[in-house]
Short mmCIF file of C-alpha atoms in Angstrom, two decimals:
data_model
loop_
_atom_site.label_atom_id
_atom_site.label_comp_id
_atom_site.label_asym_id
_atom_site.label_seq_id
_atom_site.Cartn_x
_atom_site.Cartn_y
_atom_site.Cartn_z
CA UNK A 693 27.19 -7.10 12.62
CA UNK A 694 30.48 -5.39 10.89
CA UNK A 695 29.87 -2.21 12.67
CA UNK A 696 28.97 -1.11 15.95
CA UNK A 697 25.30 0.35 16.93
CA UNK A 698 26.48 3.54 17.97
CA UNK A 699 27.81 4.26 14.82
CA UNK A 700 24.05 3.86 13.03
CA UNK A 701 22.97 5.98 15.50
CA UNK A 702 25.50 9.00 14.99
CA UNK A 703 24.76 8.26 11.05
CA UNK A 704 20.25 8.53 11.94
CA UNK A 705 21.48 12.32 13.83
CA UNK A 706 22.69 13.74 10.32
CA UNK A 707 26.49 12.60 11.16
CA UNK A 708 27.72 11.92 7.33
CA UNK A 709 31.17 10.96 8.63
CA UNK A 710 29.81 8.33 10.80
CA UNK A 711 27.17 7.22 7.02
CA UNK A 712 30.45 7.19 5.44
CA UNK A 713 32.17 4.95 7.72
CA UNK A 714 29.09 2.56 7.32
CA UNK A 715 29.22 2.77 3.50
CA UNK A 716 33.11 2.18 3.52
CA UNK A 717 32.43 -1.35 5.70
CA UNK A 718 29.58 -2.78 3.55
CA UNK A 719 30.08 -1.19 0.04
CA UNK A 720 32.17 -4.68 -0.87
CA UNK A 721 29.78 -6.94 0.92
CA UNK A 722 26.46 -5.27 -0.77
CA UNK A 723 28.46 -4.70 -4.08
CA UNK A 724 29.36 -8.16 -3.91
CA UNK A 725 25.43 -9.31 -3.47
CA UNK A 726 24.37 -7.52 -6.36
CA UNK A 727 26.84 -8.87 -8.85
CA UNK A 728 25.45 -11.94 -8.30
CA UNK A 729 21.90 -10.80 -8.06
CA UNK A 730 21.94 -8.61 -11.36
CA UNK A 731 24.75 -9.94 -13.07
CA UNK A 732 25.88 -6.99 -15.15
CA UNK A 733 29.50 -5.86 -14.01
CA UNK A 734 28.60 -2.30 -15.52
CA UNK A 735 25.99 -1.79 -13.55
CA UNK A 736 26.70 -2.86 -10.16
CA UNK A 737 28.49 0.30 -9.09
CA UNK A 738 25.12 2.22 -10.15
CA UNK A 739 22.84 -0.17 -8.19
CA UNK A 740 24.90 0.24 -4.76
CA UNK A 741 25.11 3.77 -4.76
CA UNK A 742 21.12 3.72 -4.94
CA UNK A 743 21.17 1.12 -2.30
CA UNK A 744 23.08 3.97 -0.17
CA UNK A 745 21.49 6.57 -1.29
CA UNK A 746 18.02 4.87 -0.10
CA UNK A 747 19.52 3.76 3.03
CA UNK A 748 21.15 7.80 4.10
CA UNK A 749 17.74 8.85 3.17
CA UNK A 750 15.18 6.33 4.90
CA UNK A 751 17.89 5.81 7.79
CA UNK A 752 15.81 7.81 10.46
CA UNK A 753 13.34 5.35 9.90
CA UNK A 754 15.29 2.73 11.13
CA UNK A 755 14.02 2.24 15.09
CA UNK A 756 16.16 -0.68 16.17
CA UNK A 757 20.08 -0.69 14.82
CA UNK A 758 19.97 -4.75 15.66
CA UNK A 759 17.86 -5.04 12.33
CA UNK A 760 20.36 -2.79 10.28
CA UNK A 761 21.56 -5.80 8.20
CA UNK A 762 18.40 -7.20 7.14
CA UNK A 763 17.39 -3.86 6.65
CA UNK A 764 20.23 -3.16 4.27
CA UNK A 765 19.51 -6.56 2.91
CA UNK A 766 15.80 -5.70 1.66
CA UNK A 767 16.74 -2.29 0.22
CA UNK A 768 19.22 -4.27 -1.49
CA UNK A 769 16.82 -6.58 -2.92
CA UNK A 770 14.24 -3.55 -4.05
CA UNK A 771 16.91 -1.41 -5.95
CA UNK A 772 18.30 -5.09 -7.52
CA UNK A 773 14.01 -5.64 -8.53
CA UNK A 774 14.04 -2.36 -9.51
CA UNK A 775 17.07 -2.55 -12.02
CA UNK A 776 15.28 -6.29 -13.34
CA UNK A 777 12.41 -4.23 -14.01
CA UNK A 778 14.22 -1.41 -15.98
CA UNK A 779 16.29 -4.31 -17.86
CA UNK A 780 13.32 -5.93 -19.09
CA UNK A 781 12.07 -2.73 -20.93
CA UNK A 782 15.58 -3.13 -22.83
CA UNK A 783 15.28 -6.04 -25.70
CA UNK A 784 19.00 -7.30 -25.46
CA UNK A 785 20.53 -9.63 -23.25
CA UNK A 786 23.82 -9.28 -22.19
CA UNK A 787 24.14 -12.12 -19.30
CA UNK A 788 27.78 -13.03 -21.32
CA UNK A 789 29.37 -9.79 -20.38
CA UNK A 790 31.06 -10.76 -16.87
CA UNK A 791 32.57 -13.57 -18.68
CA UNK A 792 34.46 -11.57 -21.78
CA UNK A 793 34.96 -8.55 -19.24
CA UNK A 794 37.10 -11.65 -17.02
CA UNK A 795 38.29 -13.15 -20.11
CA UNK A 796 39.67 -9.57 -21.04
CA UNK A 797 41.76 -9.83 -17.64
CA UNK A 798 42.69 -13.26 -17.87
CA UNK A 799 44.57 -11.81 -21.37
CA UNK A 800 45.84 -9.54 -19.86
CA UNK A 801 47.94 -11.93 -17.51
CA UNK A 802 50.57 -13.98 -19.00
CA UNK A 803 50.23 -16.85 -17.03
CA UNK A 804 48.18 -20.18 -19.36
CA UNK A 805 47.20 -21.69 -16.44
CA UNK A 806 45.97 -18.38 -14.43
CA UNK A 807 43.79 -18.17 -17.99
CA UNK A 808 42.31 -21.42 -17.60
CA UNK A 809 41.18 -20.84 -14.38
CA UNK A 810 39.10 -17.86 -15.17
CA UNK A 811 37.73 -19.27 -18.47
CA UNK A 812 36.79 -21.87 -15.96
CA UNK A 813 35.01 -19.28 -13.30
CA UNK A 814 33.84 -17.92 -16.54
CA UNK A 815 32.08 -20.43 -17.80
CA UNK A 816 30.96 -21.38 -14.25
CA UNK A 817 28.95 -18.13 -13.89
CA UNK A 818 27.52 -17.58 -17.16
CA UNK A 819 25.79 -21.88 -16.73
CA UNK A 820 24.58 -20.58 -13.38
CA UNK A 821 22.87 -17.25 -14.76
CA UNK A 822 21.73 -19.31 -17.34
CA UNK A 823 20.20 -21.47 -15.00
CA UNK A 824 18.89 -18.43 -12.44
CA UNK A 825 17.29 -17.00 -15.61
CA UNK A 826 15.36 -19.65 -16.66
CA UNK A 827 12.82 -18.79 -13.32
CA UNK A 828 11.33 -16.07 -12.12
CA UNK A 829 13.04 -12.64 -10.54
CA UNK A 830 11.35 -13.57 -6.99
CA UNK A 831 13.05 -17.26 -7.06
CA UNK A 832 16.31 -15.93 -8.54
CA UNK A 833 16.79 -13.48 -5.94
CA UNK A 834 15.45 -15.63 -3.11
CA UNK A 835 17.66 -19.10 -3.92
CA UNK A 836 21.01 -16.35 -4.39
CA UNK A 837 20.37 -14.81 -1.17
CA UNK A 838 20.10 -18.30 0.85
CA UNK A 839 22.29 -20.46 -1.81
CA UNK A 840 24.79 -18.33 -2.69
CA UNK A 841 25.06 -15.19 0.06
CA UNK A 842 23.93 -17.37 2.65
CA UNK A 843 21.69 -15.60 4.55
CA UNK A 844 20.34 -17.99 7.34
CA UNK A 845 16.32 -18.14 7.78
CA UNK A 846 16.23 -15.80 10.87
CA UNK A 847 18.09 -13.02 8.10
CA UNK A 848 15.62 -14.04 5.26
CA UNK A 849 12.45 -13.70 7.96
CA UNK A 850 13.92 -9.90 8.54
CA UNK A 851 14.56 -9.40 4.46
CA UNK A 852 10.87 -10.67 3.76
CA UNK A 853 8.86 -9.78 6.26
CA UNK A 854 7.47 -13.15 6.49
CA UNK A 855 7.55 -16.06 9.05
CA UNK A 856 9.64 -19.13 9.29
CA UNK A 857 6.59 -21.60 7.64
CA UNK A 858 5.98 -18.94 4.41
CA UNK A 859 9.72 -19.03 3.84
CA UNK A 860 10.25 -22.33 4.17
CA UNK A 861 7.78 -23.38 1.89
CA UNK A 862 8.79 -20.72 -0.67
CA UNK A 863 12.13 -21.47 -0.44
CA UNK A 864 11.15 -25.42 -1.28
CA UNK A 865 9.06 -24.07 -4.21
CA UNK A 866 11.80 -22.03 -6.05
CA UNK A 867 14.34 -24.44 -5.29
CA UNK A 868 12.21 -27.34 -6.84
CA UNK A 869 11.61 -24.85 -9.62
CA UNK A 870 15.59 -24.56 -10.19
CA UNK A 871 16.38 -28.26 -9.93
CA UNK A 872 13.71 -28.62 -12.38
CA UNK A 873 15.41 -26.63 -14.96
CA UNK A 874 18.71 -27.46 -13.39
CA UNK A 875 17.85 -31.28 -14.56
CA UNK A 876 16.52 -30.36 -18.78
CA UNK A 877 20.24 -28.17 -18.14
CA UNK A 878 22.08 -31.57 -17.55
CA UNK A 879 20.33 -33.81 -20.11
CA UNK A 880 20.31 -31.17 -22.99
CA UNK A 881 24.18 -31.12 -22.07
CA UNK A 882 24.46 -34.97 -21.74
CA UNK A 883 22.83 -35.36 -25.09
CA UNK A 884 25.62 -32.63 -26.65
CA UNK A 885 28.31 -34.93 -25.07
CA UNK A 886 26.72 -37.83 -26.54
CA UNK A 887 26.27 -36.45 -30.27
CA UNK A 888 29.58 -34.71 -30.25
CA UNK B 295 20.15 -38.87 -12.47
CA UNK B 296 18.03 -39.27 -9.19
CA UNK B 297 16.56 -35.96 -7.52
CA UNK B 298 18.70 -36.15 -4.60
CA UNK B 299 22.13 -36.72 -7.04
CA UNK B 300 20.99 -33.51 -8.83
CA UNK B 301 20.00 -31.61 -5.68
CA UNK B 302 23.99 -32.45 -4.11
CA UNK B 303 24.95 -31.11 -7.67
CA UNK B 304 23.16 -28.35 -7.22
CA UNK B 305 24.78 -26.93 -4.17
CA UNK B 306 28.00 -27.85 -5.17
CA UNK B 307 27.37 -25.50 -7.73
CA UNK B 308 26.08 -22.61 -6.04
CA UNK B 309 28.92 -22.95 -3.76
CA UNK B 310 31.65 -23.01 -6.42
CA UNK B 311 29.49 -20.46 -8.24
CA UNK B 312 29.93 -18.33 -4.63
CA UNK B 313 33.76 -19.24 -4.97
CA UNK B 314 34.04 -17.58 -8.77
CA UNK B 315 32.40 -14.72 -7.79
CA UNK B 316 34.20 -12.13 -5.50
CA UNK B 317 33.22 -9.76 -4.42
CA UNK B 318 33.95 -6.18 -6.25
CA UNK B 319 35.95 -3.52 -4.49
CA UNK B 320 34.63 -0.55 -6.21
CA UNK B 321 35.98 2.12 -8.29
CA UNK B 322 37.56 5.27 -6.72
CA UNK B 323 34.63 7.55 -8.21
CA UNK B 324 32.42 5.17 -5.71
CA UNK B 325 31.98 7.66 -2.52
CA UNK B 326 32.27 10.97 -4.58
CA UNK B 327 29.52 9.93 -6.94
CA UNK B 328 27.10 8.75 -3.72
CA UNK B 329 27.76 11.88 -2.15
CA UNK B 330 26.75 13.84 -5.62
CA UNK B 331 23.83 12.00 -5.93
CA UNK B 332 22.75 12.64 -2.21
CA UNK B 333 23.25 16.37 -2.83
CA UNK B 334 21.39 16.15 -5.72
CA UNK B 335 18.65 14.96 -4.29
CA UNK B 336 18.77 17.37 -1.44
CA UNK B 337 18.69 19.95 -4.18
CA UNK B 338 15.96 18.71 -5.91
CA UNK B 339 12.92 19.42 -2.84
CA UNK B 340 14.62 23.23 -2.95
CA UNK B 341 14.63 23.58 -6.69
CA UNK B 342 11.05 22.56 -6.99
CA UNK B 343 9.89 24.92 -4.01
CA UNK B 344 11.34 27.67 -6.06
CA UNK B 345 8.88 26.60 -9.05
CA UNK B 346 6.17 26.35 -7.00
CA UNK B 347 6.58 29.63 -5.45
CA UNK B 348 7.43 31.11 -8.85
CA UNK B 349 4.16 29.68 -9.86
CA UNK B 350 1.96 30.62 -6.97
CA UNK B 351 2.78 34.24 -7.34
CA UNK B 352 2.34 34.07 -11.44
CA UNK B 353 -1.05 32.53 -10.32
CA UNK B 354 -1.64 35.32 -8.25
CA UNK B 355 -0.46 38.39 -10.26
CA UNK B 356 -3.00 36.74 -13.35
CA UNK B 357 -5.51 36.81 -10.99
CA UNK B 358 -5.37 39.99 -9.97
CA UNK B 359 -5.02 41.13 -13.34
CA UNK B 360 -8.17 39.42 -14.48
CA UNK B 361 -10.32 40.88 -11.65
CA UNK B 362 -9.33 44.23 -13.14
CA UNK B 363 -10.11 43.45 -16.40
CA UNK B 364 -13.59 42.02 -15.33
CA UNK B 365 -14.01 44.40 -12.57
CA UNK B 366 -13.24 47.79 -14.32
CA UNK B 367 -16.04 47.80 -17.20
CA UNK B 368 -18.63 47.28 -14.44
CA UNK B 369 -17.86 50.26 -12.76
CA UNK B 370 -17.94 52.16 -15.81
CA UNK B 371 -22.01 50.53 -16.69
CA UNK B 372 -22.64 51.77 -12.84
CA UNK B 373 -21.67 55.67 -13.89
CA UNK B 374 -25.24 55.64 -15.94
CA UNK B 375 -28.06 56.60 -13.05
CA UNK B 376 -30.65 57.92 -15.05
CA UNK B 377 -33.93 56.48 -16.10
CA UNK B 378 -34.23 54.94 -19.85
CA UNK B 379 -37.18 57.97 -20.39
CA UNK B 380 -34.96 60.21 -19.04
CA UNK B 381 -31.90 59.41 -21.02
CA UNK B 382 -34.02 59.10 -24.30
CA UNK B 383 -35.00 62.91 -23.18
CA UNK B 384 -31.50 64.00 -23.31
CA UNK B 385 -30.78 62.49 -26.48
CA UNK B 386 -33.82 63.00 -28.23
CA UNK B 387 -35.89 66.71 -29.14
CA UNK B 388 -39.43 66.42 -27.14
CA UNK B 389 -41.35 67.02 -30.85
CA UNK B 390 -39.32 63.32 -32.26
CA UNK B 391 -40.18 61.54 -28.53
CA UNK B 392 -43.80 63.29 -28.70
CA UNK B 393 -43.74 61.71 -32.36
CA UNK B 394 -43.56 58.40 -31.46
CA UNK B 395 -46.21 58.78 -28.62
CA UNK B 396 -43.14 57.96 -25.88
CA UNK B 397 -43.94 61.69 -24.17
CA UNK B 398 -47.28 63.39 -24.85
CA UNK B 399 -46.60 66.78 -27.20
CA UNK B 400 -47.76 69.27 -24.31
CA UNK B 401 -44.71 68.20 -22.69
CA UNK B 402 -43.74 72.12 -22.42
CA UNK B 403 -46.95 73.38 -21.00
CA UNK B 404 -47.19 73.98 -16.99
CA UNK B 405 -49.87 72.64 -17.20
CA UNK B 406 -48.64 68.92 -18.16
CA UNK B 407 -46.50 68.24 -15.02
#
């Protein structure tokens, strides 16, 4: 826990310095989260400030402040759904745009090698969206909150509502899911090797 | 590639994929754009009370207004208390009534009432 419980209280008695102290400790963590869940730079900022501005308005329904963080966690998850849903009413696809927004900043450095690297991370991220987009929203955001954010399986219970068992066994399923396309990934990439 | 060569591969990958991702700071505009959009939603349950109260008392003033206009013209039909016979009478000489056998032609006499 980043913050202490008597703070979330203050915040659930209509104390907006003691929300904005909260807000100030896990804007980079939850902004963080859903860069990697939604993937569009652009719209990251928009998604967080909806993941506060559901939390300061559902916070007095929060009865124990030990469950804050999975709490957090969940609305997280529904506004990151939420934007998945709105993006798939748009046609295009713009999973590239991290990439040429980083490559834009790697120009903007002198330094060759400093550019490598981040054409590197570059590429890195756009195989791995590529790879998180090729199953469903549920696994996606399921495998980057245990994979990637690591969130342990008491933190995932709390963010799901579901026991141990369920999660286990949905956990297996997406992940199996992944490797599968993780594996046509490799050998479509193996045979490119081979015929270049 | 065996299943459990690809599976190593694949965490290796999430974790370097955890690596090239930091995490963002933020613009400046963060907090004073939350705290807009929290006022504006705070706004929003007073704004549409206003409407609704603007409405109910349209609703009412139209409803008033039609009672009148439904209510007044039956007054007026309630101002007529006479018989039909007796308002033919009024309107009518006794000869044209006695004419068309509605009032017998002694109507005048004594005698006849």
């Amino acid at each position: 826990m980043l913050i202490d419980f008597s703070l979330i209280q203050r915040a659930k008695e209509g104390d907006d310095a003691a929300f904005n102290e909260i807000v100030l400790v896990y804007r980079k963590r939850i902004l963080g989260t859903i860069s990697r869940l939604i993937g569009r730079p652009e719209d990251v900022e928009d998604v967080g400030q909806e993941v506060f501005l559901r939390l300061y308005y559902s916070l007095e329904q929060l009865r124990a402040p030990e469950v804050f963080e999975p709490w957090l966690y969940r609305l997280t998850v529904n506004a990151a759904y939420d934007y998945m849903r709105r993006q798939k009413r748009r046609p295009e696809s713009r999973m590239a745009d991290l990439s040429e927004q980083q490559l834009q900043m790697a120009d903007a450095d002198a330094g060759g090698k400093r550019r490598a690297e981040e054409q590197k991370k570059a590429n890195l991220r756009e195989y791995v969206r590529s790879l998180l987009g090729r199953v469903s929203e549920e696994d996606r955001i399921l495998l980057t909150l245990k994979e990637v954010e690591g969130l342990s399986l008491k933190e995932l219970e709390a963010v799901y509502k579901v026991n141990e068992n369920a999660l286990k066994v949905r956990l297996f399923r997406a992940r199996q899911r992944v490797l599968k396309a993780f594996s046509v990934m490799e050998n479509r990439d193996a045979e490119k090797e081979r015929s270049e | 590639m065996t299943h459990d060569e690809l599976d190593r591969k694949l965490d290796i990958l999430f974790r370097e994929y955890r690596q090239a991702c930091p995490d963002p700071d933020g613009s400046p505009n963060f907090m004073p754009q939350l705290w807009q959009k929290i006022e504006a939603r705070q706004t929003l349950p007073l704004v549409l009370g206003r409407w609704t109260r603007m409405f109910v008392s349209f609703a009412a003033a139209l409803c008033l207004a039609m009672a009148v206009v439904l209510v007044a013209p039956y007054h007026q039909s309630q101002v007529v208390q006479t018989t039909y016979v007796e308002a033919l009478e009024r309107e009518h000489p006794n000869d044209m009534l006695a004419y068309s056998d509605v009032v017998p032609d002694n109507i005048g006499d004594p005698s006849w009432r």
